[in-house]
Short mmCIF file of C-alpha atoms in Angstrom, two decimals:
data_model
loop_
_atom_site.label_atom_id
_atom_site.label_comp_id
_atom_site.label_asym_id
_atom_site.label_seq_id
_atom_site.Cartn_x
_atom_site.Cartn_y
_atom_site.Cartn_z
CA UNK J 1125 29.32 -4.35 -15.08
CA UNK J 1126 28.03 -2.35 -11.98
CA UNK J 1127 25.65 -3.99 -9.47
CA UNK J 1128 23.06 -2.70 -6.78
CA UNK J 1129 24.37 -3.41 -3.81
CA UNK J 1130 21.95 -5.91 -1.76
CA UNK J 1131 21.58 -8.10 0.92
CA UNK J 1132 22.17 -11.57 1.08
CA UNK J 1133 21.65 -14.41 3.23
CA UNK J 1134 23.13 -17.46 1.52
CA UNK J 1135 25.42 -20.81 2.98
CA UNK J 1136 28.78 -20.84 1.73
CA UNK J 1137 30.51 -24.52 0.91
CA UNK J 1138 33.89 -24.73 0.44
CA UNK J 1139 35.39 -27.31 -1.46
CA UNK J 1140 35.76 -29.49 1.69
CA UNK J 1141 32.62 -28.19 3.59
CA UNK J 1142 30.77 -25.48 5.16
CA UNK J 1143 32.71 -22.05 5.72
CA UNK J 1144 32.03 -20.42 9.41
CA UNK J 1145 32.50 -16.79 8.27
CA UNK J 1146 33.46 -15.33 11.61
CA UNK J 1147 36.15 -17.79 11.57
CA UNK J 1148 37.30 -17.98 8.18
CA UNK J 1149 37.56 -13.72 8.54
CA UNK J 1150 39.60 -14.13 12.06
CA UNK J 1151 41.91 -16.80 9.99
CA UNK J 1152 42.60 -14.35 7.20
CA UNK J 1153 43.20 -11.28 9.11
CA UNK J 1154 45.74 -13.83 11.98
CA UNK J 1155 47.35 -15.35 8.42
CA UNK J 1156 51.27 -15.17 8.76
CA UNK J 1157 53.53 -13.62 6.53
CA UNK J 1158 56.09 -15.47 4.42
CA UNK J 1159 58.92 -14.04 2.97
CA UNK J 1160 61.95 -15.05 0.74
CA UNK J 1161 64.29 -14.61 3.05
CA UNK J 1162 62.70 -16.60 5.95
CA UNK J 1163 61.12 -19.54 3.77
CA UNK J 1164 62.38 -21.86 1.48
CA UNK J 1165 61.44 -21.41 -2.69
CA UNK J 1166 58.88 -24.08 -1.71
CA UNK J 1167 57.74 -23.19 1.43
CA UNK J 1168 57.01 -19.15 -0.24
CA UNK J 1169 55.14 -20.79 -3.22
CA UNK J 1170 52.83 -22.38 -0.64
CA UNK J 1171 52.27 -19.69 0.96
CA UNK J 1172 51.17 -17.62 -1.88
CA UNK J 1173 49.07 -20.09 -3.03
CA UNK J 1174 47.64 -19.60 0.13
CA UNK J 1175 46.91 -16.34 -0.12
CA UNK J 1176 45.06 -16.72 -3.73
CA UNK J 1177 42.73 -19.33 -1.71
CA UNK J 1178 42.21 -17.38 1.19
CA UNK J 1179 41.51 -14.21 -1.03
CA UNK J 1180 38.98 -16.37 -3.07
CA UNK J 1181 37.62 -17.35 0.31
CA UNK J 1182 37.03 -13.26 1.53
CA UNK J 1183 35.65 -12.65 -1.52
CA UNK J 1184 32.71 -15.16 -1.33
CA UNK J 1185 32.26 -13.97 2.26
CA UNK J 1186 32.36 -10.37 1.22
CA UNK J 1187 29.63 -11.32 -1.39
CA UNK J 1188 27.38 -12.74 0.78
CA UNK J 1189 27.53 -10.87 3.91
CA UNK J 1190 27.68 -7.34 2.09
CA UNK J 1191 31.43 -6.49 4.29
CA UNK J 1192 33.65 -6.07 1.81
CA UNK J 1193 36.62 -5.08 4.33
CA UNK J 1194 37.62 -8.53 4.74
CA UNK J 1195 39.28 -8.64 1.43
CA UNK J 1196 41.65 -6.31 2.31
CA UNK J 1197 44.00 -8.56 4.49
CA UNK J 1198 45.10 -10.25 0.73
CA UNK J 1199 45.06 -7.17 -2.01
CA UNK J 1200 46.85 -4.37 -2.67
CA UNK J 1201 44.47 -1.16 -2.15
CA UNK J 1202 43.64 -1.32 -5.72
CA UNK J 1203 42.90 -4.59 -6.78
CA UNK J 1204 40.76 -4.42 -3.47
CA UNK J 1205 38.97 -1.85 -5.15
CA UNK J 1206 38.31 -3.90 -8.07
CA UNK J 1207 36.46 -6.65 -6.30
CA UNK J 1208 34.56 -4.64 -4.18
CA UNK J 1209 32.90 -3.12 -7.33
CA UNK J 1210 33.02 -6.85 -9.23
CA UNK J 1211 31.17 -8.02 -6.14
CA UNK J 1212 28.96 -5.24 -7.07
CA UNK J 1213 28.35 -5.93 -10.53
CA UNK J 1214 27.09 -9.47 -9.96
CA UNK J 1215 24.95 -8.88 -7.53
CA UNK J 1216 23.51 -5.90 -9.83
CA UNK J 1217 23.39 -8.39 -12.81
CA UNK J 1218 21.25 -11.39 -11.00
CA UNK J 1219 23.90 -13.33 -9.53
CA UNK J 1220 22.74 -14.43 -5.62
CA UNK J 1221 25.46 -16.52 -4.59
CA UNK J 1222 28.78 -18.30 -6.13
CA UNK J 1223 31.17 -20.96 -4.13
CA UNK J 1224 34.57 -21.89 -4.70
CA UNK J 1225 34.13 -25.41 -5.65
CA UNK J 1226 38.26 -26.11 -6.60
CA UNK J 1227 41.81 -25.22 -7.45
CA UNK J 1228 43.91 -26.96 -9.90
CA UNK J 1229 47.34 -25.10 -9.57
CA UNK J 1230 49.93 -24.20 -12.63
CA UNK J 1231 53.38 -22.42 -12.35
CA UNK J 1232 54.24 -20.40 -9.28
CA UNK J 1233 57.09 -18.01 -9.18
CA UNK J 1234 58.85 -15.46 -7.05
CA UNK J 1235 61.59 -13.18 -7.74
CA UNK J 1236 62.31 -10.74 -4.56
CA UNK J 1237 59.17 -8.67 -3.78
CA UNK J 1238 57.00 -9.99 -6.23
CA UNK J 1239 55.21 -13.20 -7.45
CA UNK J 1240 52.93 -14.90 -10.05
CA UNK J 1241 50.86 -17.53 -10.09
CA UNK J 1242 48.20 -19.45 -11.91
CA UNK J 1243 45.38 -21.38 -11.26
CA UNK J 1244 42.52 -23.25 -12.67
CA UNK J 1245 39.55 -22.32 -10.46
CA UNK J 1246 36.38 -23.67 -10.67
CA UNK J 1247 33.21 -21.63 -9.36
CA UNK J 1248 29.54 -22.20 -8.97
CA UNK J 1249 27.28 -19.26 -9.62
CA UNK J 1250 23.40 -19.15 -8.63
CA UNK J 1251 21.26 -16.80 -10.27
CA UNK J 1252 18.07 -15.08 -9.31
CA UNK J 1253 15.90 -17.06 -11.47
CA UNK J 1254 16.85 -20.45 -9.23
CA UNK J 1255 19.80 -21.94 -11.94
CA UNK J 1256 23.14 -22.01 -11.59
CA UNK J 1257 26.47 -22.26 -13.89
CA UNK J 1258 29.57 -23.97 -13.05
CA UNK J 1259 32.96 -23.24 -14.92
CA UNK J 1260 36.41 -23.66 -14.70
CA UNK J 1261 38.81 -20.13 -15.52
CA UNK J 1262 42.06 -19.72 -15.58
CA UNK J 1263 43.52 -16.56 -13.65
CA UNK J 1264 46.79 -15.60 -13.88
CA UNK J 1265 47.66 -13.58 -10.56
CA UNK J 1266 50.66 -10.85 -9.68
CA UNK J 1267 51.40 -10.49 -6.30
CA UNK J 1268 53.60 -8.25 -4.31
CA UNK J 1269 55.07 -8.19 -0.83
CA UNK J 1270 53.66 -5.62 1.38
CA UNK J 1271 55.12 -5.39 4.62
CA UNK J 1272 56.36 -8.99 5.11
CA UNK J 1273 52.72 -10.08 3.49
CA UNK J 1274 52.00 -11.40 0.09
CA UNK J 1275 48.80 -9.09 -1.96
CA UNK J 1276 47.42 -10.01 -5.03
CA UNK J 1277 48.13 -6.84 -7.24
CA UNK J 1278 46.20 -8.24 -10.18
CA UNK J 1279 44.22 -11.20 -11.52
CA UNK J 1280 43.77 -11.59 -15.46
CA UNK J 1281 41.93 -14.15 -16.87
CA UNK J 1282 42.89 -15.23 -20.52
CA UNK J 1283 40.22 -17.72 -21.45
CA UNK J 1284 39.97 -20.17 -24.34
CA UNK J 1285 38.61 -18.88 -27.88
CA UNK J 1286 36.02 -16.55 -27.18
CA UNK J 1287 34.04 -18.12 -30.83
CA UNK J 1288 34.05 -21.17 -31.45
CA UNK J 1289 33.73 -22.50 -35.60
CA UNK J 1290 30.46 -23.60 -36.30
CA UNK J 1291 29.46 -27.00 -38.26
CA UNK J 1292 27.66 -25.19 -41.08
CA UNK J 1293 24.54 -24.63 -39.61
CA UNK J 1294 23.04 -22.27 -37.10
CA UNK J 1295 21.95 -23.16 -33.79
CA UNK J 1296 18.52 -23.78 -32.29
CA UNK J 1297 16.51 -20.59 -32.39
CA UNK J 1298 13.53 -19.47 -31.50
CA UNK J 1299 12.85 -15.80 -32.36
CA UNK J 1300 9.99 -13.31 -31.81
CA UNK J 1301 7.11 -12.68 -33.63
CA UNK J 1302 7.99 -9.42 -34.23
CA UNK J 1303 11.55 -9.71 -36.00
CA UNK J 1304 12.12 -8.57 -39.06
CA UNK J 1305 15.40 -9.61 -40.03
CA UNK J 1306 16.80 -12.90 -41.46
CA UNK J 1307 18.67 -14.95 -39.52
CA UNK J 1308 21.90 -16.14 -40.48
CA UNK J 1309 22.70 -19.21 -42.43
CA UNK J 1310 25.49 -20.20 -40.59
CA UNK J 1311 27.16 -19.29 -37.24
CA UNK J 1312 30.36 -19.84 -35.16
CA UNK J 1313 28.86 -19.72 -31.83
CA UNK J 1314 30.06 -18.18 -28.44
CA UNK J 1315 28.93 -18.19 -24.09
CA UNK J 1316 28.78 -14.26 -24.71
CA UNK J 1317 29.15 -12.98 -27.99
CA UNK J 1318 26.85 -12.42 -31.11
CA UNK J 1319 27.52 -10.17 -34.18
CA UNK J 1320 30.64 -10.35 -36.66
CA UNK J 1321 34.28 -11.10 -36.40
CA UNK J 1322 36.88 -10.90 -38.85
CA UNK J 1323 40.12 -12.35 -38.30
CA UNK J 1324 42.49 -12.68 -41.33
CA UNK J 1325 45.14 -10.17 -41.41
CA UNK J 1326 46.60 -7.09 -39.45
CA UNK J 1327 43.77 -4.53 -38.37
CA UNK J 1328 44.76 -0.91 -37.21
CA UNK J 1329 41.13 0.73 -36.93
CA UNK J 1330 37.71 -0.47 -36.49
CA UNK J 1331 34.19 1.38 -36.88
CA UNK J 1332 30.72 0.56 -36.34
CA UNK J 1333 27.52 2.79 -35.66
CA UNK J 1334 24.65 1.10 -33.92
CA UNK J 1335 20.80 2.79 -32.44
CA UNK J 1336 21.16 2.09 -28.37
CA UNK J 1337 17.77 -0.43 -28.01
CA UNK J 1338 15.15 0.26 -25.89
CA UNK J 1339 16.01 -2.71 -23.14
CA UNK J 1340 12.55 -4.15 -21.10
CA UNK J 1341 12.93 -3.65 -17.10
CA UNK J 1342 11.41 -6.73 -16.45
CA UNK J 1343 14.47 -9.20 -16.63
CA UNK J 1344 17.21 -8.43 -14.21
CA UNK J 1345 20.28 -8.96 -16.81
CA UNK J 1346 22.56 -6.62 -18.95
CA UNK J 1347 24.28 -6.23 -22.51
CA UNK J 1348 26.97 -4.55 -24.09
CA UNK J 1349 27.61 -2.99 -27.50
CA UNK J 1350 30.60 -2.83 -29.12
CA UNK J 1351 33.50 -2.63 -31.93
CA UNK J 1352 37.06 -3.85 -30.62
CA UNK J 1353 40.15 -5.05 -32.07
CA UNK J 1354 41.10 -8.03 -30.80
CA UNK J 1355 40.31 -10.78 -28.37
CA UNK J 1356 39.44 -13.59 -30.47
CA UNK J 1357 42.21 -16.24 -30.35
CA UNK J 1358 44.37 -14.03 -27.78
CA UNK J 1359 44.18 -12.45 -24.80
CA UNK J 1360 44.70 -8.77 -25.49
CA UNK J 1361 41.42 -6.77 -26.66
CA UNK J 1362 40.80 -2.98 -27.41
CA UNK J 1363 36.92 -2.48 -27.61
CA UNK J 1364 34.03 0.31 -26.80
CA UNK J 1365 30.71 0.64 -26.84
CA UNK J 1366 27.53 1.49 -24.82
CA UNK J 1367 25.76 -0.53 -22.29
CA UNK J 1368 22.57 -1.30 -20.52
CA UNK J 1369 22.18 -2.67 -16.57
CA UNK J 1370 18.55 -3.56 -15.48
CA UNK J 1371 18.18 -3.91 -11.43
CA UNK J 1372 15.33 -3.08 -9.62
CA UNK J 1373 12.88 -2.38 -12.28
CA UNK J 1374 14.97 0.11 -13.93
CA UNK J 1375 17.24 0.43 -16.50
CA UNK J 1376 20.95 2.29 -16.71
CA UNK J 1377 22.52 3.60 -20.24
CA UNK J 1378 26.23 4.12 -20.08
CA UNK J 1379 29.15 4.41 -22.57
CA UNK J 1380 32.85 2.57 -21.67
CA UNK J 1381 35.94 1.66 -22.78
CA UNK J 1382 38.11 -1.14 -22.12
CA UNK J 1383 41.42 -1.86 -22.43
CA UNK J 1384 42.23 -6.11 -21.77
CA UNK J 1385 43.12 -6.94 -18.95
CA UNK J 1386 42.26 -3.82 -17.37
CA UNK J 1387 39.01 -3.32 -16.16
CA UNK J 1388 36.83 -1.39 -18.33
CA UNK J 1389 35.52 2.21 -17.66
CA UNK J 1390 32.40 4.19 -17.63
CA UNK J 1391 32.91 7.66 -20.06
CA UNK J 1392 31.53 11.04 -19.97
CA UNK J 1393 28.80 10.75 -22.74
CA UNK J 1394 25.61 10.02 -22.07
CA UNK J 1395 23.26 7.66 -24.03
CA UNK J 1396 19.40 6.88 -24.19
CA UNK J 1397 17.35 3.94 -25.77
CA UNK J 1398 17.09 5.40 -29.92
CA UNK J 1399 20.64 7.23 -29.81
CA UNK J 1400 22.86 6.74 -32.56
CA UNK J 1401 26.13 6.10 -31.58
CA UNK J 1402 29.04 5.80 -33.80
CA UNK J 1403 32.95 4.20 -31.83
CA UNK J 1404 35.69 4.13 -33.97
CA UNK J 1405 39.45 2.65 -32.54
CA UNK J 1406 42.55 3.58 -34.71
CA UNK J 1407 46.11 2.95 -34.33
CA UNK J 1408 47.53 6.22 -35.11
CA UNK J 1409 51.24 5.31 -34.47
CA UNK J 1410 52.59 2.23 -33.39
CA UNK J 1411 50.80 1.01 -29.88
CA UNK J 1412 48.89 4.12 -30.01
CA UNK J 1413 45.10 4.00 -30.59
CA UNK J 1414 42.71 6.93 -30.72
CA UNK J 1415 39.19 5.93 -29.36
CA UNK J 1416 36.57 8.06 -30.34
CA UNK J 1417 32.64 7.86 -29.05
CA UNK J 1418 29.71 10.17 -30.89
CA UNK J 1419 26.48 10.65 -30.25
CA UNK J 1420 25.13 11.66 -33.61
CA UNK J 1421 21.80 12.23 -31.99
CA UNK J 1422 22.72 14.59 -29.36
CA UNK J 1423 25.85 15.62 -31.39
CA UNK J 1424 27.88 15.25 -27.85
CA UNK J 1425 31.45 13.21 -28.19
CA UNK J 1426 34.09 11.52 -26.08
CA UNK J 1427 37.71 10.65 -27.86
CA UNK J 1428 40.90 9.52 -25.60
CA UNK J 1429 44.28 8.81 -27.07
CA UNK J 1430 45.71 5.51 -25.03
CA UNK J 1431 48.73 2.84 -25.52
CA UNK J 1432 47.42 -0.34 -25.87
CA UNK J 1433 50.04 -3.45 -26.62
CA UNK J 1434 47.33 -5.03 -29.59
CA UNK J 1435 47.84 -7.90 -31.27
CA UNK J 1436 46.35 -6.52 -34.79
CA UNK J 1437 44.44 -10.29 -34.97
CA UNK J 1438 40.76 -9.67 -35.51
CA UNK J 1439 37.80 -7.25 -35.37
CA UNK J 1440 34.60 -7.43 -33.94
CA UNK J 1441 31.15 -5.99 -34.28
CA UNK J 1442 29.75 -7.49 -31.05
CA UNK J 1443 26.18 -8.12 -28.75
CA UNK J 1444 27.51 -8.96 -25.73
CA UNK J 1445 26.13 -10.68 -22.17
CA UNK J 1446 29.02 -9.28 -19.85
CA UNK J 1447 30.63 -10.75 -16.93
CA UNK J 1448 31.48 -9.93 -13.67
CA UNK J 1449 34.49 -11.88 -12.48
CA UNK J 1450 32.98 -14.88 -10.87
CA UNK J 1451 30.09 -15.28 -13.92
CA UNK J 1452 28.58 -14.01 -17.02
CA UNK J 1453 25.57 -12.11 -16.41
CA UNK J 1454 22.42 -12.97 -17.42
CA UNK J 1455 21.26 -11.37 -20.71
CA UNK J 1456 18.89 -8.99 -20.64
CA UNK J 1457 15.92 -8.15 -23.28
CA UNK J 1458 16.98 -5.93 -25.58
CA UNK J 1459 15.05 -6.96 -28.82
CA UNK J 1460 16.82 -5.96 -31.80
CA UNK J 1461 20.21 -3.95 -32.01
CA UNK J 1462 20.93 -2.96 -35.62
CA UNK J 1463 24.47 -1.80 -37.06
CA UNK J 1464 25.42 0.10 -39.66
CA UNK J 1465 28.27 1.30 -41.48
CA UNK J 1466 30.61 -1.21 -40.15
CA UNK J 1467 34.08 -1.44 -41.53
CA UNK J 1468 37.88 -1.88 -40.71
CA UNK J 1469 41.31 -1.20 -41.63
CA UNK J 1470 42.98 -4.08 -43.09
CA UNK J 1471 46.62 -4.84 -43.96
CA UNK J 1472 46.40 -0.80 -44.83
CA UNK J 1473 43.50 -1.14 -46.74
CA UNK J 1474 39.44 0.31 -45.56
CA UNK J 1475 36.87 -2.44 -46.09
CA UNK J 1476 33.03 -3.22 -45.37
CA UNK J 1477 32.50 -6.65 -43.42
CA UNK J 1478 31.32 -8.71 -46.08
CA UNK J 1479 35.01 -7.81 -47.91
CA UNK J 1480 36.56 -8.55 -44.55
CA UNK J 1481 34.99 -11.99 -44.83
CA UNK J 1482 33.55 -11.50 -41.41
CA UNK J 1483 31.84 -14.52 -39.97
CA UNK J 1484 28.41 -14.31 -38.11
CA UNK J 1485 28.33 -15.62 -34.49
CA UNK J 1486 25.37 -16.78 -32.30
CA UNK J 1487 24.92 -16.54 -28.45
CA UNK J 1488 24.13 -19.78 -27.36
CA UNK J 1489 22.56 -20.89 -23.74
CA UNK J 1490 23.59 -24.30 -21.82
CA UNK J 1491 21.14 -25.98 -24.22
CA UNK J 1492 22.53 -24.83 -27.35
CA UNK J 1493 19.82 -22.56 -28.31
CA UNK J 1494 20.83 -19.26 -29.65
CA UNK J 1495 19.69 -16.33 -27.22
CA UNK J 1496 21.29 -14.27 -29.33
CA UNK J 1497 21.04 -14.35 -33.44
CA UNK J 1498 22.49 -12.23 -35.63
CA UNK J 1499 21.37 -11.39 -39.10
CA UNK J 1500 22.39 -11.46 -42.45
CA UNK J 1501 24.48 -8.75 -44.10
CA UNK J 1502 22.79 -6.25 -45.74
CA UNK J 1503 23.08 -5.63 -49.32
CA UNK J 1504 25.44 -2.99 -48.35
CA UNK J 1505 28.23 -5.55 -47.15
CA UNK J 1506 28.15 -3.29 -44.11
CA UNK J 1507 25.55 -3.50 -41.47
CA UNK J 1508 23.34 -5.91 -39.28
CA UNK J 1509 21.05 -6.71 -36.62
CA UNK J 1510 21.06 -8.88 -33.61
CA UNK J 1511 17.85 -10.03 -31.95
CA UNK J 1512 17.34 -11.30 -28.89
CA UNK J 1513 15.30 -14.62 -29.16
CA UNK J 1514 12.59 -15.77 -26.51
CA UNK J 1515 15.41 -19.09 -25.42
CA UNK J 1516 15.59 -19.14 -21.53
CA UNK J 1517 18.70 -16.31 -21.51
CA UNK J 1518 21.40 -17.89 -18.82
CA UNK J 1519 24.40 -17.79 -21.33
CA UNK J 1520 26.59 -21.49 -21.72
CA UNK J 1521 28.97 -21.75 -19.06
CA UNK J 1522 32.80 -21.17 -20.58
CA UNK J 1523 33.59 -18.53 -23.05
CA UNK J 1524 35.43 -15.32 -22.41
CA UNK J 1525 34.92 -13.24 -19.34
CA UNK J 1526 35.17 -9.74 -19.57
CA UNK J 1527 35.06 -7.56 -16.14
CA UNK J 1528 33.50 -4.24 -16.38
CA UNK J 1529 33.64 -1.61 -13.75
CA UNK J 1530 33.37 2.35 -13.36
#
């Protein structure tokens, strides 16, 4: 996601007490370098470990003083551009504030120039509307050694299950007055996901065809439409779709690809609220996918050829609240979102989602009330609707994250 740039004046807390930012950006740009050949396996492990903390530490200062040039002392020149604009995003999708609350560290390992690392870090996120969300992610960092300093190069973050099974019956609901579709019966449920998955076999191509909803510009918030391959009990994901970002009273339509765990990018085409849009992925040859974007109502068209390392696992049809790197942002109201003609290749074979078996999942809130419902199939075996519902929309903390940039 992409965020409005805007001030804030918020307290930091560390996980042992107040952060003096001057300070804390003196200590980061004065930290000194370890190297292999000058520390011990141990002593070099530390220190990167202290360079993850201390670039977690710049980029809560960045976020709330507006400067991001204090996280370049601890990334490479590209992953610094990535959290500059991630900063960005969540500011642009409601988030005010978020704190590093703890580290729980994993494996740590360096070989020459580089390293890896992970860690369990939990952060606390405060959103415009007062509330606040608290979860625990796993990143998974690569560093490199850049002129006798360690730089993070690149921080994935392969989260649990993105769905999780239902018990046989939807969740709480509470949907408008105006809805027209029938909610269905029952729903796995996810922190940031509502449509269809299918995940039984080997898929090579996904297509779905949706009408870009007309998204209200009174809730600061987002969401993402999408088909992907993918990303439902593993970390790789192949998926595109369209968006919509409300800040400031207005509302931006944009089309993307992403590629897990890269970041995902804006496309040339352009969309408005009522465009048909059809996004097809297909493996034409082994690790290479075609990715193809029309507009059918403005007849325009975007299609790139990419290699992508997929797993083949699932395929989704997908409503989504995005995230930002430090938090999912708020979901914004975009009433209903209907597909159509939804379908995927399977063990060789073309088939509609009701022969794929594809199982309906709800959006659910900390509460447990869906936020996001999707329908029924339609008698065609083929398309659906999601609606937002009127539950408060601050998705459950956990779930997959998903970072979106330009």
């Amino acid at each position: 996601m992409r965020k409005l740039l805007i001030g804030l004046a918020i307290v930091l807390t560390s996980c042992v007490g107040p952060v003096d930012i001057d300070r804390a950006v003196q200590q980061l740009r004065q930290q000194p370098a370890a190297t292999p050949t000058t520390a011990t396996a141990d002593a070099t492990a530390e220190a990167v470990k202290q360079v993850i903390e201390a670039a977690d530490r710049a980029q809560q200062t960045a976020f709330a003083t507006g400067d991001p040039s204090v996280m370049r002392v601890t990334a490479t020149p590209d992953y610094y551009d990535e959290l500059t604009q991630i900063n960005t995003d969540l500011a642009r999708g409601g988030v005010t504030g978020f704190t590093l609350v703890g580290i729980e560290w994993g494996d740590v390992t360096v070989s020459g120039t580089t390293a890896a690392a992970t860690a369990y870090e939990t952060w606390r996120t405060t959103y415009n509307d007062g509330s606040q969300d608290q979860r625990t992610d796993r990143n998974d960092y690569a560093l490199v050694l850049d002129s006798g300093a360690w730089k993070i190069q690149a921080d994935a973050q392969p989260s649990a299950q993105g769905v999780t099974p239902g018990s046989g019956t939807a969740p709480a609901q509470t949907q408008p007055d105006t809805t027209t579709t029938t909610p269905a019966r029952i729903s796995d449920t996810s922190g940031n996901w509502s449509g269809y998955v299918a995940s039984s076999g080997t898929y090579t191509s996904v297509t779905g065809t949706w009408i870009v909803p007309q998204v209200g510009s009174t809730t600061t918030g987002a969401d993402a439409t999408w088909v992907g391959i993918g990303g439902v009990s593993g970390t790789d994901l192949i998926q595109a779709g369209t968006q919509a970002t409300v800040s400031g009273g207005g509302v931006t339509y944009e089309a993307w690809i992403e590629m897990l765990p890269d970041s995902s990018h804006t496309v040339s085409l352009d969309v408005a609220p009522g465009d048909s849009v059809t996004v097809s992925i297909t493996e034409q040859t082994s690790g290479q996918w075609l990715i193809a974007m029309v507009n059918n109502t403005t007849k325009a068209s975007y299609q790139r050829t990419v290699r992508y390392a997929s797993s083949r696992s699932s395929a989704e049809w997908i409503q989504e609240a995005p995230s930002a790197g430090r938090g999912i942002i708020p979901l914004d109201d975009f009433g209903t979102v209907r597909f159509t003609g939804g379908s995927a290749v399977r063990d060789g074979t073309t088939q509609s989602l009701s022969a794929l078996g594809a199982t309906a999942v709800a959006m659910i809130n900390r509460a447990g009330q869906a936020i996001a419902q999707p329908s029924t199939l339609g008698a065609d075996g083929s398309s659906f609707a999601v609606t937002r519902t009127s539950a408060p929309g601050t998705v459950q903390g956990g779930g997959r994250t998903f970072r979106r940039r330009p």
